XYZ file of C-alpha atoms in Angstrom:
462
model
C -1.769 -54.166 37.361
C -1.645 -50.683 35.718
C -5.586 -51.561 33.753
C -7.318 -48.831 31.513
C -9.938 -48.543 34.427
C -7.122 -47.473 37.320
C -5.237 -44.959 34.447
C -8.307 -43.626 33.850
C -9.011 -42.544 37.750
C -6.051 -41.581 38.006
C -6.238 -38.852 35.434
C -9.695 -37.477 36.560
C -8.081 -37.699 40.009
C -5.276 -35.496 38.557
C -7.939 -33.542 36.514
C -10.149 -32.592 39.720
C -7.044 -31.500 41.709
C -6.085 -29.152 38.919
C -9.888 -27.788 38.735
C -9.713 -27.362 43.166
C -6.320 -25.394 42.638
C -7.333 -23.612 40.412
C -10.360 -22.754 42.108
C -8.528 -21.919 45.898
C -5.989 -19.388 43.683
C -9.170 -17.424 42.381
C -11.327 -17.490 45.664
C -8.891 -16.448 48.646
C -11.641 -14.610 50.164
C -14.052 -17.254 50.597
C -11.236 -20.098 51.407
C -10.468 -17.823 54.526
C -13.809 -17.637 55.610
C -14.069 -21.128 55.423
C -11.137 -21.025 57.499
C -12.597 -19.049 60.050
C -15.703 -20.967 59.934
C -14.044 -24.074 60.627
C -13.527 -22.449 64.340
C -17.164 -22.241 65.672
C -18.923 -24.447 63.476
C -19.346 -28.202 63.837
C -18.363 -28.787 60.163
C -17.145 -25.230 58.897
C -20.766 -23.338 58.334
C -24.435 -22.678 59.646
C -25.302 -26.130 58.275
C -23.146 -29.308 57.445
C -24.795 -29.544 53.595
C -22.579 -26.224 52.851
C -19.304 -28.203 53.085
C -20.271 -30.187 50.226
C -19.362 -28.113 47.081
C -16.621 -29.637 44.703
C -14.784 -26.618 44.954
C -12.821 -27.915 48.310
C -14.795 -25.331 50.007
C -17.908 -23.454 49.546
C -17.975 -19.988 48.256
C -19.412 -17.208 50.357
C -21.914 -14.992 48.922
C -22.253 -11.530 49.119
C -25.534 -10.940 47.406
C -28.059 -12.865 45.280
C -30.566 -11.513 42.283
C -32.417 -13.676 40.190
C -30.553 -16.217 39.004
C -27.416 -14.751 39.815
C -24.705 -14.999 43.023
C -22.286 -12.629 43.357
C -19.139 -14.144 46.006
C -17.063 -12.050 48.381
C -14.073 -12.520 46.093
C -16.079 -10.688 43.189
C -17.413 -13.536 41.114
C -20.859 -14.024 39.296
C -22.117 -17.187 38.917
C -25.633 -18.862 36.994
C -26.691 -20.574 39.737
C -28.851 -23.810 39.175
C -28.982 -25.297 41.883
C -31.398 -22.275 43.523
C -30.819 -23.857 47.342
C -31.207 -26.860 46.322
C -34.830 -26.077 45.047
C -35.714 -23.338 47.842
C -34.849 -20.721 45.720
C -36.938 -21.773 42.371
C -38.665 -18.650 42.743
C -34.804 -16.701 42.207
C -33.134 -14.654 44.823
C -34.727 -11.961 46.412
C -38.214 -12.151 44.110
C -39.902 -8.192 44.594
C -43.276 -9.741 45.280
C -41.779 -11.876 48.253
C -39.217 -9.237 49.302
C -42.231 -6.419 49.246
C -44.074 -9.124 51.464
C -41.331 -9.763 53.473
C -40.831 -5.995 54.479
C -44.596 -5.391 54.613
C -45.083 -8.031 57.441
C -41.655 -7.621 59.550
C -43.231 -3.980 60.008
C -46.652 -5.491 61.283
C -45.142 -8.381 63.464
C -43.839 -11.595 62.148
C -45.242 -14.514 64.734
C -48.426 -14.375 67.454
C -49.552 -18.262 66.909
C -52.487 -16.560 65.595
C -53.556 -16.726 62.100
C -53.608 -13.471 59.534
C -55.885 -12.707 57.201
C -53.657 -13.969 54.863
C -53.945 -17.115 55.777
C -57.821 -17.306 54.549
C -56.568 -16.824 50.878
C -53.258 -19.088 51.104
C -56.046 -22.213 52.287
C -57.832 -21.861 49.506
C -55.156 -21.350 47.108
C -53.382 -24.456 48.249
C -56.726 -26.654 47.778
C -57.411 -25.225 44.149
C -54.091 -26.289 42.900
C -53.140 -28.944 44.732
C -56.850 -30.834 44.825
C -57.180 -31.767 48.804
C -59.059 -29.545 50.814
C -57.476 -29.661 54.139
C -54.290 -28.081 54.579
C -51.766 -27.727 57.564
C -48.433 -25.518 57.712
C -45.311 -26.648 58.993
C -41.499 -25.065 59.616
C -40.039 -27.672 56.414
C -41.192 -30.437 54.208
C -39.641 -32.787 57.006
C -42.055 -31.693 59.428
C -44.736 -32.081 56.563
C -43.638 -35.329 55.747
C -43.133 -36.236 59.793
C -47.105 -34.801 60.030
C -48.086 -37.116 57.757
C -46.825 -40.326 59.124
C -47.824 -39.484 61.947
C -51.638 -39.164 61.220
C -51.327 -42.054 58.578
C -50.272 -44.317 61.853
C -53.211 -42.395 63.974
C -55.755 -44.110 61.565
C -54.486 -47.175 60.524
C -53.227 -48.265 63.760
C -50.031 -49.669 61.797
C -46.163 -48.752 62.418
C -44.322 -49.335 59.209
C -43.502 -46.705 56.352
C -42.815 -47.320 53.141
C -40.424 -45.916 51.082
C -38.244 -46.070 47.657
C -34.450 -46.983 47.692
C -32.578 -43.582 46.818
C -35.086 -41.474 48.100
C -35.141 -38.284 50.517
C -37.938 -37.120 52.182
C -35.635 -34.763 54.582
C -34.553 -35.763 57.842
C -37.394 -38.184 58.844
C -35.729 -41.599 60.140
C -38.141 -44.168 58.716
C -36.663 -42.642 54.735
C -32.909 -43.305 55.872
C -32.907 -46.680 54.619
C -31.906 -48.242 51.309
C -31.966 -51.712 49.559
C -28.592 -53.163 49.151
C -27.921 -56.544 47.569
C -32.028 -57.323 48.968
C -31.371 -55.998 52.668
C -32.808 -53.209 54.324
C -29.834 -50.934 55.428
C -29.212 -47.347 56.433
C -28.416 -44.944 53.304
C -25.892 -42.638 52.093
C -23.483 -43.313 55.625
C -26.005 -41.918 58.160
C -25.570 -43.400 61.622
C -28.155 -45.384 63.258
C -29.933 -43.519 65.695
C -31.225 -46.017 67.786
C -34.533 -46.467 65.470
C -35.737 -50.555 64.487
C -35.846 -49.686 60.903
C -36.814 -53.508 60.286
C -40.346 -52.757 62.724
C -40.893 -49.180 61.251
C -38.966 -48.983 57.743
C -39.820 -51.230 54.349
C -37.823 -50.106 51.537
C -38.575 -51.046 47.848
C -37.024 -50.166 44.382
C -38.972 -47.094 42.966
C -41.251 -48.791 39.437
C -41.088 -52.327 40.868
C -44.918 -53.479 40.883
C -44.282 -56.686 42.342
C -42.101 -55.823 44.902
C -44.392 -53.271 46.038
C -47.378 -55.175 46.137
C -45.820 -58.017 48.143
C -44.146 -55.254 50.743
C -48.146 -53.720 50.759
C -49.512 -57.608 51.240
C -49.372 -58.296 54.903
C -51.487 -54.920 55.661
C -48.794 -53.875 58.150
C -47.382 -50.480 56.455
C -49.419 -47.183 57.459
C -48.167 -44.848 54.414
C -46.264 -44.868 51.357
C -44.146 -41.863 51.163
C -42.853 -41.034 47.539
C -41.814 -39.018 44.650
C -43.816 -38.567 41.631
C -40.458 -39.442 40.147
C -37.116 -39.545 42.350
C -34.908 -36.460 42.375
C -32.586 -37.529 45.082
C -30.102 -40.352 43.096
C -30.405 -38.249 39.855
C -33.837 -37.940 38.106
C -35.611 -41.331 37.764
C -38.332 -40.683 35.831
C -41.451 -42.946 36.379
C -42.295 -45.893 35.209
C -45.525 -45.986 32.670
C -48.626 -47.239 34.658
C -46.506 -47.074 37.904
C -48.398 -44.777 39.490
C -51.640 -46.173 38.702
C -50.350 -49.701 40.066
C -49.383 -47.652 43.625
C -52.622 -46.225 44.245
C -54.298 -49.454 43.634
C -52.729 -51.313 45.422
C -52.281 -48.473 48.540
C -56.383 -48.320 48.236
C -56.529 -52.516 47.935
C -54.333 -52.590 51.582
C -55.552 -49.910 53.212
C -52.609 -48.169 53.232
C -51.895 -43.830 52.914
C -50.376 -43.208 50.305
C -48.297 -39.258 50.686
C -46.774 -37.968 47.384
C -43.969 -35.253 48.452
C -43.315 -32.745 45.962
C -40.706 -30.781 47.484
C -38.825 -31.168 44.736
C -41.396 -31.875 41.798
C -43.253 -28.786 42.368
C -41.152 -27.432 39.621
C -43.410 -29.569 37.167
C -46.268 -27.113 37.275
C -48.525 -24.501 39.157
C -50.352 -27.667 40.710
C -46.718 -29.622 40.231
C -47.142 -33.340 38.826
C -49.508 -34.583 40.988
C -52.085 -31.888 39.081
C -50.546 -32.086 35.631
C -50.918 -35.835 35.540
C -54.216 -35.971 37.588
C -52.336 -38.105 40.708
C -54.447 -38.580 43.912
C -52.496 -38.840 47.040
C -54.252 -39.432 50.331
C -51.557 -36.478 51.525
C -49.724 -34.365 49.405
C -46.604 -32.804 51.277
C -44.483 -29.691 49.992
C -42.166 -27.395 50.636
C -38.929 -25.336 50.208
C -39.960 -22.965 47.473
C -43.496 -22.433 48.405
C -42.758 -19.504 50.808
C -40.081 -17.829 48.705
C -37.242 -19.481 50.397
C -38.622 -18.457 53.863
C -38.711 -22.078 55.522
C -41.808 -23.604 54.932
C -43.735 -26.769 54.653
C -47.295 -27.579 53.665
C -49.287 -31.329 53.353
C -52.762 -31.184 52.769
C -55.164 -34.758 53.131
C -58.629 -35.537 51.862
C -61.607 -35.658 53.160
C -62.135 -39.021 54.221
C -58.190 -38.761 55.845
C -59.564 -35.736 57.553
C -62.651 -37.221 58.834
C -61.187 -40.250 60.083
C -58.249 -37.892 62.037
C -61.102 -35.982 63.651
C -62.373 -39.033 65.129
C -59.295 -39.676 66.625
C -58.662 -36.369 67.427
C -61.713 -34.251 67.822
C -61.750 -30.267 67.542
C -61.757 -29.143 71.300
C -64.455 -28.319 73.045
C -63.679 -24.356 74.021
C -65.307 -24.805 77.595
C -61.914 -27.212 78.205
C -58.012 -26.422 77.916
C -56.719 -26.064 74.930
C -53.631 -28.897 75.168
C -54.329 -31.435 71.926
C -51.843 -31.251 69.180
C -51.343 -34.677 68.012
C -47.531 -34.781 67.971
C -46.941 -32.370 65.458
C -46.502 -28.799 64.979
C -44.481 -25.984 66.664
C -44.887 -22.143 67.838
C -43.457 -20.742 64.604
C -45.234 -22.846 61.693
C -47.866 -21.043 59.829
C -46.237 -17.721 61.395
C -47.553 -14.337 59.840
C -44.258 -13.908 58.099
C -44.201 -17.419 55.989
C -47.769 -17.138 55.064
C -47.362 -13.688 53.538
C -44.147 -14.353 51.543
C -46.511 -18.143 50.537
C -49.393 -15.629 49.497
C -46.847 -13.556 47.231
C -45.001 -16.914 45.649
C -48.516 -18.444 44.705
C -50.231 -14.958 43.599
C -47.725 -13.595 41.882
C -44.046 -16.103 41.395
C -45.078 -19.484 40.698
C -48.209 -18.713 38.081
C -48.570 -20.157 34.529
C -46.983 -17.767 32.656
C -43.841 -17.931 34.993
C -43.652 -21.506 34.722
C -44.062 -21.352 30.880
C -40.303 -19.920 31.198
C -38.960 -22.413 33.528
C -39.870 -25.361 31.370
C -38.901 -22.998 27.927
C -35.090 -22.707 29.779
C -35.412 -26.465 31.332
C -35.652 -27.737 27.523
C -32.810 -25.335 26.056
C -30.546 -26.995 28.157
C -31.581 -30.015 27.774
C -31.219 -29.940 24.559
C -28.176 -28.159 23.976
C -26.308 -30.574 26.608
C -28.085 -33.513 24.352
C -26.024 -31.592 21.413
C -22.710 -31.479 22.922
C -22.906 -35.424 24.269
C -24.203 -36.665 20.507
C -21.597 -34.631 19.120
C -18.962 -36.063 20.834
C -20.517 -39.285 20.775
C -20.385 -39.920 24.123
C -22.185 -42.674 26.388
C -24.315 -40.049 28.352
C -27.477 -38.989 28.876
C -29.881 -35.914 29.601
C -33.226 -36.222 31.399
C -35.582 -33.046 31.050
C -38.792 -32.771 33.233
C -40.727 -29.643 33.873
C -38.418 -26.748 35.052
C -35.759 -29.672 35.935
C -32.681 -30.970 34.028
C -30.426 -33.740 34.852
C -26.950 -34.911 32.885
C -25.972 -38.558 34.159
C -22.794 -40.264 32.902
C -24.733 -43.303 31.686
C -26.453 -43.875 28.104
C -29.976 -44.030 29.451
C -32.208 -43.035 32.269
C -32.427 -45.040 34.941
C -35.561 -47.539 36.162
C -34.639 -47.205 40.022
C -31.736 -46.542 42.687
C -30.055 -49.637 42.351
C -29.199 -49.183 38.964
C -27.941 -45.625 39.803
C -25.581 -47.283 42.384
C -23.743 -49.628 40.001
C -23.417 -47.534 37.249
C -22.745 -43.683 38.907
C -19.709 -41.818 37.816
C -18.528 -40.113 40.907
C -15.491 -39.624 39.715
C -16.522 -37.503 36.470
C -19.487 -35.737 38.374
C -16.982 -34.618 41.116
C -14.707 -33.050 38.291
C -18.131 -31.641 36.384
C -19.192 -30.132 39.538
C -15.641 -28.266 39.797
C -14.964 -27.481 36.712
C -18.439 -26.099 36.708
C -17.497 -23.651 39.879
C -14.676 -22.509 38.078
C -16.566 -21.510 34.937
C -19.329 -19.639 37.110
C -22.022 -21.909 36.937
C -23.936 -23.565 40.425
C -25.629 -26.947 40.068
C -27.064 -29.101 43.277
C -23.795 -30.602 44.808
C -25.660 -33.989 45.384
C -25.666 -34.973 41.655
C -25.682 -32.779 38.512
C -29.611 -31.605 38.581
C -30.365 -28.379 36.626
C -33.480 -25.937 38.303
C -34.855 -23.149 36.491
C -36.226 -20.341 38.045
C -38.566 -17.414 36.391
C -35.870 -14.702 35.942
C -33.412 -17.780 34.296
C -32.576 -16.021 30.753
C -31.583 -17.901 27.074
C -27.883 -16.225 27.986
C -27.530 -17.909 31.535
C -28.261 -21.477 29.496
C -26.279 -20.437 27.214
C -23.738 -19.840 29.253
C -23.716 -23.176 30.948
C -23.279 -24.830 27.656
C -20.485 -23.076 26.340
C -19.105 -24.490 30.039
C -20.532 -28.338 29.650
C -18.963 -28.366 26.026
C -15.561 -27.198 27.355
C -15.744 -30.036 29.786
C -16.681 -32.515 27.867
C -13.752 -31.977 25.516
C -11.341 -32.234 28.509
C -12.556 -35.204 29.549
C -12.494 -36.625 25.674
C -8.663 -35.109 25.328
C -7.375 -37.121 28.415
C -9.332 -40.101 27.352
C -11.768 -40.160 30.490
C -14.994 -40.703 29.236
């Protein structure tokens, strides 16, 4: 039966090949380097995430300023998608780069610390509120650090965690709720993990399924979000977050707040701005400049409670305990320099004053075009962040993401969008500002969204 629903595919499937040939004719350059790449690497380049741009193939950059990539075949694009968030400081920031070249002259890794390091600890405690920090290669070895001391003193296996999240590439976050069952997420493999002894999954603002999965005292840590970023934004619930760190305290359980991604909220990102108090707060891609880099800090009663467990060593023995975590290059003189020059002189007030000025032009522009057109879509602004779902409101949690998600129209968004010069996170359709992100660049992508969305109301596809 030919329905409305099937025509309609069928044109946005007819729309998005148009968009990918269009886009192979104007990039010949970078679609035979993705050739070539498809020789030596596993899936076509350095990392597996770069094959998944809606373009048919990624394009290869030449050089990055800003908020600005420049492609071998010549082309300039807005880019808002900044790495996926580890380039919210902009390409190639002077204070980082100055850092950068400062300490590759004077050695970049002894497993030593630098002096450096003395300001970076204290930094991190002032705006982030715990006083014990710890640095790691990525926020997945951040968020692995935590678990792992969250199981050292509780004594319990299980981890929490939100359907639709990502915490990075720690197994006990690969699972998702579907139809009430525990299952892995997004098509990753098993990997030989129990995910029903170390895994409990629950929809993100659900009080009462929380507090029944927190009941039986068996989960060690809740790992979460401020407000999910992964399944497009989700903002948070009101009085959520009050109900999870009750009820975390009630069970005993450690509750880590990741802000990898919600850093862009703020100079202390939400957890300051809205006075949260995590156990463990984990962070990471932007916070050394787009060096790699990870950070989690814990309180003082997690800290003295790990030192019982794990003592400091006494320096008349041999110096062998590392509690699981860790590795020769995290904390290396290199990452904490470039760290020093994002939190001294990037991510500061003033700086972040912009982000969230440009986060709310688009926002509201993109709100313009949809209301004008009168079509069923929505725009979700917070802090430096925007986000354009094809449904009417924001969503509560993952599951309603699942059954009402356009993939269709976000594919043909997301090429249209590399056509028109404009970068957004390949996942979904999330917006980051960074500080050198001008009124033009926004402007830019609206002329761009408004072009689209009368393409998509000319062929009927909304």
């Amino acid at each position: 039966m030919n329905s409305p629903t099937r025509r309609m595919s069928g044109t946005i499937d007819g729309l998005i090949d148009a968009e990918q040939a269009r886009f192979a004719e104007t990039h010949p350059r970078s679609a035979e380097a993705w050739a070539r790449g498809r020789e030596h690497f596993l899936y076509g380049g350095p990392s597996h995430w770069m094959r998944r741009w809606a373009g048919g193939f990624p394009v290869y950059v030449e050089e990055a300023r800003g908020c600005h990539v420049r492609d071998i075949d010549g082309h300039d694009y807005v880019d808002f998608c900044l790495g996926d968030t580890g380039g919210m400081c902009g390409h190639a920031p002077a204070a980082v780069t100055r850092a950068a070249v400062r300490q590759l002259e004077r050695g970049t890794t002894h497993m030593m610390p630098t002096e450096d390091s003395l300001w970076v600890g204290e930094e991190l405690a002032r705006r982030f509120g715990l006083p014990y920090w710890t640095l790691t290669t990525s926020a997945t070895d951040a968020n692995r650090g935590a678990i792992r001391i969250a199981r050292m003193i509780t004594g319990r296996d299980k981890v929490l965690v939100f359907s639709g999240c990502y915490h990075g590439g720690i197994d006990e976050a690969h699972v998702e709720l579907h139809d009430g069952r525990l299952r892995m997420r997004n098509m990753i493999h098993p990997n030989g993990v129990d995910h029903s002894r170390v895994s409990k999954v629950v929809q993100f603002n659900d009080v009462a399924a929380l507090e029944e999965a927190l009941a039986p005292g068996d989960v060690a840590c809740v790992v979460m979000e401020p407000l999910m970023t992964n399944f497009g934004m989700i903002p948070v619930a009101e009085g959520f977050h009050a109900a999870v760190r009750e009820l975390s305290r009630r069970t005993g359980t450690v509750l880590v707040i990741d802000e990898t991604h919600t850093l862009s909220c703020g100079p202390g990102g939400y957890t300051a701005l809205n006075g949260l108090e995590p156990d463990i707060f984990v962070a990471g891609k932007a916070i050394a400049g787009g060096i790699p880099a990870g950070i989690f800090g814990v309180s003082a009663t997690v800290a003295e409670r790990l030192w019982q467990v794990v003592p400091f060593v006494n320096p008349r023995q041999r110096q062998s305990a590392h509690f699981g975590i860790g590795g020769t290059l995290a904390g290396n003189a290199l990452t904490v320099a470039t760290m020093r020059a994002v939190l001294e002189e990037v991510l500061t007030p003033a700086n972040y004053a912009v982000m969230l000025a440009r986060a709310a032009r688009l926002a509201d522009a993109a709100r313009a075009v949809i209301a004008q057109r009168r079509l069923p879509w929505h725009v979700t602004q917070i802090g430096a962040r925007a986000e354009i779902m094809f449904i009417p409101a924001p969503p509560r949690n993952g599951a309603e993401v699942a059954a009402t998600r356009r993939g269709d129209l976000e594919t043909l968004l997301h090429a249209v969008y590399m056509n028109e010069g404009i970068l957004v996170t390949p996942f979904h359709t999330m917006f980051l500002m960074c500080p050198a992100t001008a009124d033009a660049d926004v402007d830019r992508h609206t002329e761009a969204f408004a072009r689209f969305a009368d393409m998509v109301v000319a062929h009927g596809a909304a």
